[in-house]
Amino acid sequence: MAGKFPSCAIEGCDKKRYAGGYCTSHYKRLKRHGDPMAGAAPHGEAMRFIRDVAIKHEGSECLLWPFGTIAEREYGAITVDGKQDRAHRYICEFVNGPSPDPDYDAAHGCGNRACVNPAHLSWKTRADNMGDKLIHGTHHRGERCPTVKLTEDQVRRIRSLKGVKTQAELAREYGVARQTITNIHTGARWSWLT
């Protein structure tokens, strides 16, 4: 048929070719996993797992999501009615009913983001969920934050030099913006560190 776009090299995939002979989905899988067929669950398999395994799970141990995740955040990903959602949130709603408020989080009582054990999931306010992250040690603050430039010892040193050196001098010395020093001195950042 004239004008028909070339399709993906994967048998049975009629999507438009994107790169390397593959459609966008298969190309991304090739780049991520080294195999254009890797990383994708067969159609319906994730919902079958939820229905036949997760919802019926009665153990106290974590039940890990065996399929794809949302970004690099370790939360299980599921597609429901054409929209991507977090698997633990979907299961929390199925087991505990709808969220009492749109701002509530489906929280993991175990602290394991990949867990979908219904007994570990409950609705919590954002503040309560963040508090749990501190208890579980899964909160990305301070040195645990992947983009942080300073260590806890450096922050303590910067605090001890308040009034001794200017913020501009400290910023140059530690290779950060002056506003970072201001935030440390005022407690807007690293306030939990004593």
Short mmCIF file of C-alpha atoms in Angstrom, two decimals:
data_model
loop_
_atom_site.label_atom_id
_atom_site.label_comp_id
_atom_site.label_asym_id
_atom_site.label_seq_id
_atom_site.Cartn_x
_atom_site.Cartn_y
_atom_site.Cartn_z
CA MET A 1 0.00 0.00 0.00
CA ALA A 2 1.54 3.29 -1.09
CA GLY A 3 2.29 5.78 1.67
CA LYS A 4 2.07 3.20 4.47
CA PHE A 5 4.78 3.79 7.03
CA PRO A 6 7.36 1.07 7.71
CA SER A 7 6.36 -0.94 10.75
CA CYS A 8 8.36 -2.25 13.68
CA ALA A 9 10.69 -5.19 13.05
CA ILE A 10 9.05 -7.20 15.87
CA GLU A 11 6.64 -9.77 14.47
CA GLY A 12 3.04 -8.82 15.18
CA CYS A 13 3.86 -5.20 16.07
CA ASP A 14 2.26 -2.87 13.55
CA LYS A 15 3.45 0.36 15.18
CA LYS A 16 5.39 2.88 13.13
CA ARG A 17 9.14 2.32 12.98
CA TYR A 18 11.03 4.79 15.17
CA ALA A 19 14.74 3.86 15.37
CA GLY A 20 16.92 0.85 14.77
CA GLY A 21 14.05 -0.82 12.94
CA TYR A 22 11.83 -0.77 16.04
CA CYS A 23 8.82 1.22 17.23
CA THR A 24 9.29 3.59 20.17
CA SER A 25 8.31 0.98 22.80
CA HIS A 26 10.55 -1.78 21.49
CA TYR A 27 13.43 0.63 20.91
CA LYS A 28 13.23 1.90 24.50
CA ARG A 29 13.24 -1.69 25.78
CA LEU A 30 16.29 -2.43 23.64
CA LYS A 31 18.13 0.60 25.05
CA ARG A 32 17.10 -0.13 28.66
CA HIS A 33 17.41 -3.94 28.74
CA GLY A 34 19.49 -4.85 25.69
CA ASP A 35 16.52 -6.77 24.26
CA PRO A 36 13.53 -5.22 22.43
CA MET A 37 11.21 -7.79 24.01
CA ALA A 38 12.44 -7.44 27.61
CA GLY A 39 10.75 -5.55 30.39
CA ALA A 40 7.18 -5.87 29.23
CA ALA A 41 4.63 -8.16 30.83
CA PRO A 42 2.21 -10.00 28.55
CA HIS A 43 -1.05 -8.10 28.10
CA GLY A 44 -3.27 -8.57 31.15
CA GLU A 45 -0.59 -10.26 33.25
CA ALA A 46 -0.27 -7.37 35.73
CA MET A 47 -4.02 -7.33 36.41
CA ARG A 48 -4.01 -11.10 36.76
CA PHE A 49 -1.22 -10.79 39.34
CA ILE A 50 -3.21 -8.21 41.29
CA ARG A 51 -6.42 -10.28 41.17
CA ASP A 52 -4.96 -13.74 41.77
CA VAL A 53 -1.88 -13.03 43.88
CA ALA A 54 -1.74 -9.59 45.52
CA ILE A 55 -5.35 -9.27 46.67
CA LYS A 56 -5.34 -12.83 48.04
CA HIS A 57 -1.94 -12.47 49.75
CA GLU A 58 -2.23 -13.14 53.48
CA GLY A 59 1.41 -13.29 54.61
CA SER A 60 3.12 -10.63 56.69
CA GLU A 61 6.20 -10.46 54.45
CA CYS A 62 6.55 -7.97 51.63
CA LEU A 63 5.06 -8.97 48.28
CA LEU A 64 7.22 -7.40 45.57
CA TRP A 65 5.79 -6.10 42.30
CA PRO A 66 7.28 -8.33 39.58
CA PHE A 67 6.67 -6.05 36.59
CA GLY A 68 7.78 -2.65 35.36
CA THR A 69 8.24 0.41 37.53
CA ILE A 70 7.45 4.08 37.21
CA ALA A 71 10.64 5.90 36.25
CA GLU A 72 13.48 4.90 38.55
CA ARG A 73 11.43 5.31 41.70
CA GLU A 74 10.82 1.59 42.31
CA TYR A 75 7.02 1.98 42.48
CA GLY A 76 5.21 -0.72 40.51
CA ALA A 77 3.53 0.60 37.35
CA ILE A 78 0.19 -0.52 36.00
CA THR A 79 -2.02 0.71 33.19
CA VAL A 80 -5.72 0.96 34.00
CA ASP A 81 -8.16 2.21 31.37
CA GLY A 82 -5.26 3.53 29.29
CA LYS A 83 -3.74 5.58 32.12
CA GLN A 84 -0.58 4.72 34.02
CA ASP A 85 -0.94 4.41 37.78
CA ARG A 86 1.11 3.11 40.69
CA ALA A 87 0.28 -0.51 41.45
CA HIS A 88 0.37 -0.02 45.22
CA ARG A 89 -2.10 2.88 44.98
CA TYR A 90 -4.47 0.80 42.85
CA ILE A 91 -4.30 -2.09 45.34
CA CYS A 92 -4.69 0.26 48.33
CA GLU A 93 -7.88 1.64 46.79
CA PHE A 94 -9.17 -1.84 45.97
CA VAL A 95 -8.59 -3.06 49.55
CA ASN A 96 -9.22 0.09 51.62
CA GLY A 97 -11.68 1.97 49.44
CA PRO A 98 -11.12 5.33 47.77
CA SER A 99 -8.70 7.83 49.21
CA PRO A 100 -10.39 9.95 51.91
CA ASP A 101 -8.95 13.01 50.19
CA PRO A 102 -7.16 13.49 46.84
CA ASP A 103 -4.05 14.64 48.71
CA TYR A 104 -3.66 11.38 50.66
CA ASP A 105 -0.86 8.97 49.78
CA ALA A 106 -1.08 5.21 49.50
CA ALA A 107 1.58 4.61 52.15
CA HIS A 108 3.77 1.55 52.67
CA GLY A 109 3.79 0.49 56.31
CA CYS A 110 6.88 -1.59 55.55
CA GLY A 111 8.83 1.23 53.88
CA ASN A 112 9.43 -0.86 50.73
CA ARG A 113 8.29 1.03 47.61
CA ALA A 114 8.12 -2.15 45.53
CA CYS A 115 5.79 -3.88 48.02
CA VAL A 116 2.15 -4.51 47.08
CA ASN A 117 1.12 -6.57 50.13
CA PRO A 118 -2.38 -5.22 50.90
CA ALA A 119 -1.70 -5.52 54.65
CA HIS A 120 1.20 -3.06 54.27
CA LEU A 121 -0.83 -0.40 52.41
CA SER A 122 -3.01 2.32 53.92
CA TRP A 123 -4.11 5.89 53.23
CA LYS A 124 -2.04 8.53 55.02
CA THR A 125 -1.62 12.26 54.86
CA ARG A 126 1.49 13.46 53.06
CA ALA A 127 2.97 14.60 56.40
CA ASP A 128 2.36 11.19 58.01
CA ASN A 129 3.82 9.41 54.98
CA MET A 130 6.93 11.63 55.06
CA GLY A 131 7.26 10.91 58.79
CA ASP A 132 7.15 7.18 58.04
CA LYS A 133 9.92 7.64 55.48
CA LEU A 134 12.10 9.10 58.23
CA ILE A 135 11.34 6.11 60.47
CA HIS A 136 12.04 3.62 57.66
CA GLY A 137 15.18 5.44 56.53
CA THR A 138 13.83 5.77 52.97
CA HIS A 139 13.60 9.58 52.92
CA HIS A 140 16.04 11.20 50.52
CA ARG A 141 17.32 14.08 52.57
CA GLY A 142 20.78 15.28 53.40
CA GLU A 143 23.53 13.03 52.06
CA ARG A 144 20.93 10.49 50.88
CA CYS A 145 19.70 12.95 48.25
CA PRO A 146 21.36 12.10 44.92
CA THR A 147 21.83 15.76 43.95
CA VAL A 148 23.26 17.05 47.23
CA LYS A 149 26.64 18.79 47.08
CA LEU A 150 27.40 19.08 50.79
CA THR A 151 28.05 16.53 53.50
CA GLU A 152 26.58 16.72 56.98
CA ASP A 153 30.00 17.63 58.37
CA GLN A 154 30.31 20.49 55.88
CA VAL A 155 26.87 21.82 56.86
CA ARG A 156 27.86 21.72 60.54
CA ARG A 157 31.05 23.60 59.68
CA ILE A 158 29.11 26.21 57.66
CA ARG A 159 26.82 26.76 60.64
CA SER A 160 29.77 27.13 62.98
CA LEU A 161 31.25 29.83 60.71
CA LYS A 162 28.10 31.97 60.71
CA GLY A 163 29.21 35.50 61.56
CA VAL A 164 32.88 34.54 61.21
CA LYS A 165 32.90 34.42 57.39
CA THR A 166 30.50 36.05 54.97
CA GLN A 167 27.96 33.95 53.13
CA ALA A 168 29.69 34.81 49.86
CA GLU A 169 33.02 33.52 51.23
CA LEU A 170 31.40 30.29 52.44
CA ALA A 171 29.63 29.83 49.10
CA ARG A 172 32.94 30.13 47.21
CA GLU A 173 34.74 27.84 49.67
CA TYR A 174 32.14 25.07 49.39
CA GLY A 175 31.26 25.54 45.70
CA VAL A 176 27.58 26.30 46.25
CA ALA A 177 25.28 29.27 45.68
CA ARG A 178 25.13 31.98 48.33
CA GLN A 179 21.42 31.21 48.71
CA THR A 180 22.38 27.69 49.82
CA ILE A 181 24.43 29.18 52.65
CA THR A 182 21.53 31.49 53.55
CA ASN A 183 19.16 28.51 53.62
CA ILE A 184 21.52 26.60 55.93
CA HIS A 185 21.93 29.57 58.27
CA THR A 186 18.18 30.28 58.46
CA GLY A 187 17.20 26.62 58.85
CA ALA A 188 15.31 26.52 55.55
CA ARG A 189 17.58 23.60 54.56
CA TRP A 190 19.19 20.92 56.70
CA SER A 191 17.07 22.07 59.67
CA TRP A 192 16.83 18.50 60.99
CA LEU A 193 20.60 18.34 61.37
CA THR A 194 21.70 19.40 64.84
#
